[in-house]
C-alpha cells in the first residue's frame, strides 16, 4: 500500500517465503465495501502518498527487480491484480444509488459495471508490458467483458505470461439465483449471460484456474443497517466447501473432464504459486486428496454447513457431487460429514519443493 512496502519485497520473498503479490486496483478513491472514502485515512497511507496507477507501476517495477535479484526464484514470483477501476465505480455507484432503479445484487452489479473490469485488465496488462514484469495473474474475472479484455491482452502482449482466474461463486451464481445480498462480492456477481460466458471461456481453455475465493464473513459482520441495503453490507463469502462439488456438478453437465477439473482446481494454481509439493497425485508429492461422490443430488443449506458463516449465496442450489473424504498430507481429516483430529495445517514457505 505504501512506498516503503515496495522496498520490503525482497525480504518478504527471502525471509517469509512469500512469492505472490496482489494489487487491489480499485482502492484508489473507493472504499472496500462500495462507498467512496477519504483515500489516505481509509488506506492508512501517509500524507503525500497516493495509491494510484503510478503506485501500481512502482509495485510492478519492485517485483520485477526482485525477480532479477533472485533468478532461481523468478519463475515462481508473480503478481495478481484485482481488476476494477475506481473512477468508473465511484461514478456508477453514485448514479445507481441516486436513481434507486435497482436493488440488491442487481444494483451492486450496475454500480461496479463490467467495463470497469475490462478497463482495469487493459491498464494492468499495459503496465506489465511497460515494466517488463511477465508473471501476471488476472484474478477473479467476473464475466464476458473482463474475459474479452483479458484475451485481447494476451494477443496484444504475447511476451506477458498471463494467467486468468475465475471463482466458483461467479461460475455457480448470478444476480438473480444467489440467495439475497449475502452474495455481495468484489467484483460483483453478474447476470446469467456472464456466468454462461465464463463457462464458454473455461471450455475453450482460456481460464487457468478456479478458486474458492474463500472470504468467510459471519452474519453479524456481513449485513449492515438496514439489512437489505447492499451498499452497507460487507463483501465476500465462503466458498471452499463448494469448490469441488460445484465444479464437478456444473462442469460435468457441460462436458468438462475430471482431468481438466483437477488441473483447474489443483495442479495449475500449485505450479504458478510455487507449491511444487502439491497439485498432483505422484510419488514425492504431498498426499492432499479429496474423494468425491457423484450422482446423489443434495441441496445446499447453510445450516448443514460446518462453516461458522451461517449463510450462503448458494442456499437452495442443487448439487450432484459431494466431497466425502479429505486427506491433508496423508492425514484423514474429514469423513462422514465431520472434521476429525487436530488441525494439520502448516506454514508453507514457497517455493516448496518435492522431497
Ligand atoms: Zn480481489
Coordinates of C-alpha atoms and ligand atoms in Angstrom, one line a residue:
X1 CA 0.0 0.0 0.0
X2 CA 2.9 2.3 0.8
X3 CA 6.2 3.2 -0.9
X4 CA 8.2 1.6 1.9
X5 CA 6.4 -1.7 1.3
X6 CA 7.9 -1.9 -2.2
X7 CA 11.4 -1.8 -0.6
X8 CA 10.4 -4.8 1.6
X9 CA 9.6 -7.1 -1.3
X10 CA 12.9 -8.9 -1.5
X11 CA 12.9 -9.5 2.3
X12 CA 9.3 -10.8 2.2
X13 CA 10.4 -13.3 -0.5
X14 CA 13.6 -14.4 1.2
X15 CA 12.7 -14.3 4.9
X16 CA 9.0 -15.3 4.7
X17 CA 8.7 -17.5 1.6
X18 CA 6.1 -15.3 0.0
X19 CA 6.4 -15.2 -3.8
X20 CA 3.0 -14.0 -4.9
X21 CA 1.7 -10.4 -4.5
X22 CA -1.6 -8.7 -5.2
X23 CA -2.6 -5.2 -6.2
X24 CA -6.2 -4.1 -5.4
X25 CA -6.6 -1.6 -8.3
X26 CA -10.0 -0.3 -7.0
X27 CA -8.9 1.0 -3.7
X28 CA -7.8 4.3 -5.3
X29 CA -10.6 6.6 -4.1
X30 CA -13.0 3.8 -3.5
X31 CA -13.7 2.1 -0.2
X32 CA -13.7 -1.7 0.1
X33 CA -17.4 -2.1 0.5
X34 CA -18.6 0.2 -2.2
X35 CA -18.7 3.8 -1.0
X36 CA -16.1 6.4 -1.6
X37 CA -13.9 7.4 1.4
X38 CA -11.0 9.7 2.0
X39 CA -8.2 7.7 0.5
X40 CA -5.3 8.4 2.9
X41 CA -7.3 7.7 6.1
X42 CA -9.1 4.7 4.7
X43 CA -5.9 3.1 3.4
X44 CA -3.8 4.3 6.3
X45 CA -1.2 5.6 4.0
X46 CA 0.9 8.7 4.8
X47 CA 0.1 12.2 3.6
X48 CA 1.7 13.0 0.3
X49 CA 1.5 9.4 -0.9
X50 CA -1.1 8.2 -3.5
X51 CA -2.5 4.7 -4.0
X52 CA -2.9 5.1 -7.8
X53 CA -1.8 3.8 -11.2
X54 CA 1.7 5.2 -10.7
X55 CA 2.0 3.3 -7.4
X56 CA 0.9 0.1 -9.2
X57 CA 3.6 0.7 -11.7
X58 CA 6.2 1.1 -9.0
X59 CA 5.0 -2.1 -7.3
X60 CA 5.4 -3.9 -10.6
X61 CA 8.9 -2.5 -11.0
X62 CA 9.7 -3.6 -7.4
X63 CA 8.5 -7.2 -8.1
X64 CA 10.5 -7.3 -11.4
X65 CA 13.6 -6.1 -9.6
X66 CA 13.2 -8.9 -7.1
X67 CA 12.8 -11.4 -9.9
X68 CA 16.1 -10.2 -11.3
X69 CA 17.7 -10.3 -7.9
X70 CA 16.7 -13.9 -7.3
X71 CA 16.9 -15.5 -10.8
X72 CA 16.4 -19.0 -9.4
X73 CA 13.1 -17.9 -7.9
X74 CA 12.0 -15.8 -10.9
X75 CA 9.5 -18.4 -12.4
X76 CA 7.7 -18.6 -9.0
X77 CA 7.4 -14.9 -8.3
X78 CA 4.1 -13.5 -9.7
X79 CA 1.7 -10.6 -9.3
X80 CA -2.0 -10.9 -9.1
X81 CA -4.3 -8.0 -9.8
X82 CA -7.8 -7.3 -8.7
X83 CA -9.0 -5.5 -11.8
X84 CA -11.7 -2.9 -11.2
X85 CA -11.4 0.8 -12.0
X86 CA -12.0 3.2 -9.1
X87 CA -13.2 6.2 -11.1
X88 CA -15.8 4.2 -13.0
X89 CA -17.1 2.5 -9.9
X90 CA -17.3 5.8 -8.0
X91 CA -19.3 7.5 -10.7
X92 CA -21.6 4.5 -11.3
X93 CA -22.2 3.8 -7.6
X94 CA -23.4 7.4 -7.2
X95 CA -25.7 7.1 -10.2
X96 CA -27.2 3.8 -9.1
X97 CA -27.7 5.0 -5.5
X98 CA -29.4 8.2 -6.7
X99 CA -31.7 6.6 -9.3
X100 CA -33.0 4.0 -6.9
X101 CA -33.9 2.0 -10.1
X102 CA -32.2 -1.2 -8.9
X103 CA -31.8 -3.0 -5.6
X104 CA -29.8 -5.8 -4.1
X105 CA -27.2 -7.7 -6.1
X106 CA -28.6 -6.1 -9.4
X107 CA -27.8 -2.7 -8.0
X108 CA -24.3 -3.8 -6.9
X109 CA -23.6 -5.2 -10.4
X110 CA -24.6 -1.9 -12.1
X111 CA -22.6 0.1 -9.5
X112 CA -19.4 -1.7 -10.5
X113 CA -20.1 -2.3 -14.2
X114 CA -18.3 -4.9 -16.3
X115 CA -16.4 -2.4 -18.3
X116 CA -14.8 -1.2 -15.1
X117 CA -13.1 -4.6 -15.1
X118 CA -12.3 -4.6 -18.8
X119 CA -10.6 -1.2 -18.5
X120 CA -8.6 -2.3 -15.4
X121 CA -7.5 -5.5 -17.1
X122 CA -6.2 -3.4 -20.1
X123 CA -4.3 -0.9 -17.8
X124 CA -2.8 -3.7 -15.8
X125 CA -1.6 -5.5 -18.9
X126 CA -0.1 -2.4 -20.4
X127 CA 1.8 -1.7 -17.2
X128 CA 3.1 -5.2 -17.1
X129 CA 4.4 -4.7 -20.7
X130 CA 5.9 -1.3 -19.7
X131 CA 7.6 -2.6 -16.6
X132 CA 8.8 -5.9 -18.1
X133 CA 7.1 -7.9 -15.4
X134 CA 5.9 -11.1 -17.2
X135 CA 4.2 -13.2 -14.5
X136 CA 0.7 -11.6 -14.3
X137 CA -2.3 -13.2 -12.7
X138 CA -5.7 -11.6 -13.7
X139 CA -7.7 -12.5 -10.7
X140 CA -11.4 -13.4 -10.3
X141 CA -12.6 -12.2 -13.7
X142 CA -16.4 -12.0 -13.3
X143 CA -17.9 -12.1 -16.8
X144 CA -17.8 -11.6 -20.5
X145 CA -16.3 -8.1 -20.7
X146 CA -13.5 -8.9 -18.3
X147 CA -12.6 -12.1 -20.1
X148 CA -12.8 -10.5 -23.5
X149 CA -10.4 -7.8 -22.4
X150 CA -8.1 -10.4 -20.8
X151 CA -7.9 -12.5 -24.0
X152 CA -7.3 -9.3 -26.1
X153 CA -4.4 -8.5 -23.8
X154 CA -2.9 -12.0 -24.3
X155 CA -2.8 -11.3 -28.1
X156 CA -1.6 -7.7 -27.6
X157 CA 1.2 -8.7 -25.3
X158 CA 2.3 -12.2 -26.1
X159 CA 5.5 -11.8 -24.1
X160 CA 3.5 -11.4 -20.9
X161 CA 2.9 -14.8 -19.2
X162 CA -0.7 -14.2 -18.2
X163 CA -2.9 -16.4 -16.0
X164 CA -6.7 -15.9 -15.9
X165 CA -8.7 -16.8 -12.8
X166 CA -12.4 -17.2 -12.1
X167 CA -14.2 -18.1 -8.8
X168 CA -16.6 -20.8 -8.1
X169 CA -19.1 -18.1 -7.0
X170 CA -19.1 -16.5 -10.4
X171 CA -19.5 -19.9 -12.1
X172 CA -22.4 -21.0 -9.9
X173 CA -24.5 -18.0 -9.0
X174 CA -25.9 -15.0 -10.9
X175 CA -27.5 -11.8 -9.5
X176 CA -31.0 -13.5 -9.6
X177 CA -30.2 -17.0 -8.4
X178 CA -27.9 -16.1 -5.5
X179 CA -29.6 -16.1 -2.2
X180 CA -30.0 -12.4 -1.3
X181 CA -27.3 -9.8 -0.7
X182 CA -25.2 -12.3 1.1
X183 CA -23.9 -12.8 -2.5
X184 CA -22.2 -9.4 -2.4
X185 CA -18.6 -9.8 -3.5
X186 CA -15.9 -7.9 -5.4
X187 CA -16.1 -7.9 -8.4
X188 CA -19.9 -8.5 -8.2
X189 CA -21.9 -11.5 -9.2
X190 CA -23.2 -10.8 -12.7
X191 CA -26.3 -11.7 -14.8
X192 CA -26.7 -15.2 -16.2
X193 CA -25.2 -14.3 -19.6
X194 CA -21.9 -13.6 -17.9
X195 CA -22.0 -16.9 -16.0
X196 CA -22.5 -18.8 -19.3
X197 CA -19.8 -16.7 -20.9
X198 CA -17.3 -17.8 -18.2
X199 CA -18.1 -21.4 -18.8
X200 CA -17.6 -20.9 -22.6
X201 CA -14.2 -19.4 -21.9
X202 CA -13.4 -22.2 -19.5
X203 CA -14.3 -24.8 -22.0
X204 CA -12.2 -23.0 -24.7
X205 CA -9.2 -23.3 -22.4
X206 CA -8.9 -19.6 -21.7
X207 CA -9.2 -20.0 -17.9
X208 CA -6.2 -21.3 -15.9
X209 CA -7.7 -22.0 -12.5
X210 CA -10.9 -21.8 -10.5
X211 CA -10.7 -20.7 -6.9
X212 CA -13.0 -20.8 -3.8
X213 CA -12.2 -17.0 -3.2
X214 CA -13.0 -18.1 0.4
X215 CA -13.8 -15.0 2.5
X216 CA -16.0 -16.3 5.3
X217 CA -18.0 -13.4 6.8
X218 CA -20.4 -14.2 9.7
X219 CA -23.9 -12.9 9.5
X220 CA -23.5 -10.2 12.1
X221 CA -20.4 -8.8 10.3
X222 CA -21.8 -9.3 6.8
X223 CA -25.0 -7.3 7.0
X224 CA -25.4 -3.7 7.8
X225 CA -28.2 -1.4 8.8
X226 CA -30.6 -1.5 7.0
X227 CA -30.0 -5.2 6.5
X228 CA -31.3 -5.2 2.9
X229 CA -29.0 -2.3 1.8
X230 CA -26.4 -3.9 -0.4
X231 CA -24.1 -0.8 -0.2
X232 CA -23.7 -1.2 3.6
X233 CA -23.1 -5.0 3.6
X234 CA -19.6 -6.4 3.6
X235 CA -18.2 -8.1 0.6
X236 CA -17.1 -11.7 0.3
X237 CA -18.4 -15.2 1.4
X238 CA -17.1 -18.6 2.0
X239 CA -16.6 -20.9 -1.0
X240 CA -14.1 -23.6 -0.1
X241 CA -16.7 -26.4 0.7
X242 CA -18.5 -25.8 -2.6
X243 CA -15.5 -25.5 -4.9
X244 CA -15.1 -29.2 -6.0
X245 CA -18.7 -30.1 -5.6
X246 CA -19.8 -27.1 -7.7
X247 CA -17.1 -27.6 -10.3
X248 CA -18.0 -31.3 -10.8
X249 CA -21.8 -30.6 -10.8
X250 CA -21.7 -27.8 -13.3
X251 CA -18.6 -28.8 -15.2
X252 CA -19.6 -32.4 -15.9
X253 CA -23.0 -31.1 -17.3
X254 CA -21.0 -29.1 -19.8
X255 CA -18.6 -31.9 -20.7
X256 CA -15.6 -30.7 -18.7
X257 CA -13.4 -33.7 -18.0
X258 CA -12.3 -34.8 -14.5
X259 CA -8.7 -34.3 -15.6
X260 CA -9.4 -30.7 -16.6
X261 CA -11.2 -30.1 -13.3
X262 CA -8.2 -31.3 -11.4
X263 CA -5.9 -29.0 -13.4
X264 CA -8.2 -26.0 -12.8
X265 CA -8.5 -26.6 -9.0
X266 CA -5.1 -28.1 -8.1
X267 CA -2.2 -28.5 -10.5
X268 CA -2.3 -25.2 -12.4
X269 CA -2.5 -22.9 -9.3
X270 CA 0.0 -25.1 -7.4
X271 CA 2.5 -24.7 -10.2
X272 CA 2.0 -20.9 -10.6
X273 CA 2.2 -20.2 -6.9
X274 CA 5.4 -22.1 -6.2
X275 CA 3.6 -25.0 -4.4
X276 CA 5.7 -27.7 -6.1
X277 CA 5.0 -30.3 -3.4
X278 CA 1.3 -30.1 -4.3
X279 CA -1.2 -30.2 -7.1
X280 CA -0.9 -33.8 -8.3
X281 CA -1.0 -37.4 -7.1
X282 CA 2.5 -38.6 -7.6
X283 CA 5.5 -40.1 -5.8
X284 CA 7.2 -37.4 -3.6
X285 CA 4.2 -35.1 -3.6
X286 CA 2.0 -34.3 -0.5
X287 CA -0.9 -36.7 -0.3
X288 CA -3.6 -33.9 -0.3
X289 CA -6.6 -35.8 -1.7
X290 CA -10.3 -35.2 -1.8
X291 CA -12.7 -38.1 -2.5
X292 CA -15.8 -37.1 -4.3
X293 CA -19.1 -39.0 -4.7
X294 CA -21.2 -38.2 -7.7
X295 CA -24.8 -38.8 -8.7
X296 CA -26.7 -38.3 -5.5
X297 CA -28.4 -34.9 -5.6
X298 CA -28.3 -32.7 -2.5
X299 CA -29.4 -29.2 -1.6
X300 CA -27.0 -26.6 -0.2
X301 CA -28.2 -25.4 3.2
X302 CA -26.2 -23.0 5.3
X303 CA -27.5 -24.7 8.4
X304 CA -25.9 -28.0 7.3
X305 CA -22.5 -26.4 6.7
X306 CA -19.6 -26.8 9.1
X307 CA -18.7 -23.2 8.4
X308 CA -19.4 -20.6 11.1
X309 CA -20.6 -18.2 8.4
X310 CA -24.3 -19.1 8.9
X311 CA -25.5 -18.0 5.4
X312 CA -24.5 -18.8 1.8
X313 CA -25.4 -17.3 -1.5
X314 CA -25.7 -20.9 -2.8
X315 CA -28.7 -21.6 -0.4
X316 CA -31.1 -24.0 -2.1
X317 CA -28.8 -24.9 -5.0
X318 CA -29.0 -28.5 -6.1
X319 CA -25.5 -30.1 -6.5
X320 CA -24.9 -33.6 -7.7
X321 CA -21.4 -34.1 -6.4
X322 CA -20.2 -34.1 -2.8
X323 CA -16.8 -34.4 -1.1
X324 CA -16.9 -37.3 1.2
X325 CA -13.3 -37.5 2.5
X326 CA -10.3 -35.2 2.7
X327 CA -6.7 -36.1 3.3
X328 CA -4.1 -33.5 4.2
X329 CA -0.5 -34.8 3.7
X330 CA -1.9 -38.3 4.2
X331 CA -3.9 -37.5 7.3
X332 CA -7.5 -38.4 7.1
X333 CA -9.1 -35.1 8.4
X334 CA -12.7 -35.2 7.0
X335 CA -15.1 -38.1 6.8
X336 CA -18.8 -38.9 7.5
X337 CA -19.6 -35.2 7.3
X338 CA -17.2 -34.2 10.0
X339 CA -13.7 -32.9 10.6
X340 CA -11.5 -35.2 12.8
X341 CA -8.4 -34.9 14.8
X342 CA -6.1 -31.9 15.5
X343 CA -5.5 -29.3 12.8
X344 CA -2.8 -30.5 10.4
X345 CA -2.2 -27.2 8.5
X346 CA 1.4 -26.0 8.2
X347 CA 3.0 -22.8 7.0
X348 CA 4.2 -23.2 3.5
X349 CA 7.5 -21.4 2.8
X350 CA 7.4 -21.0 -1.0
X351 CA 8.6 -22.2 -3.3
X352 CA 8.1 -25.6 -1.8
X353 CA 9.9 -28.5 -3.4
X354 CA 9.1 -32.1 -3.8
X355 CA 11.0 -34.2 -1.3
Ligands
LIG1 ZN1 -9.6 -9.3 -5.2

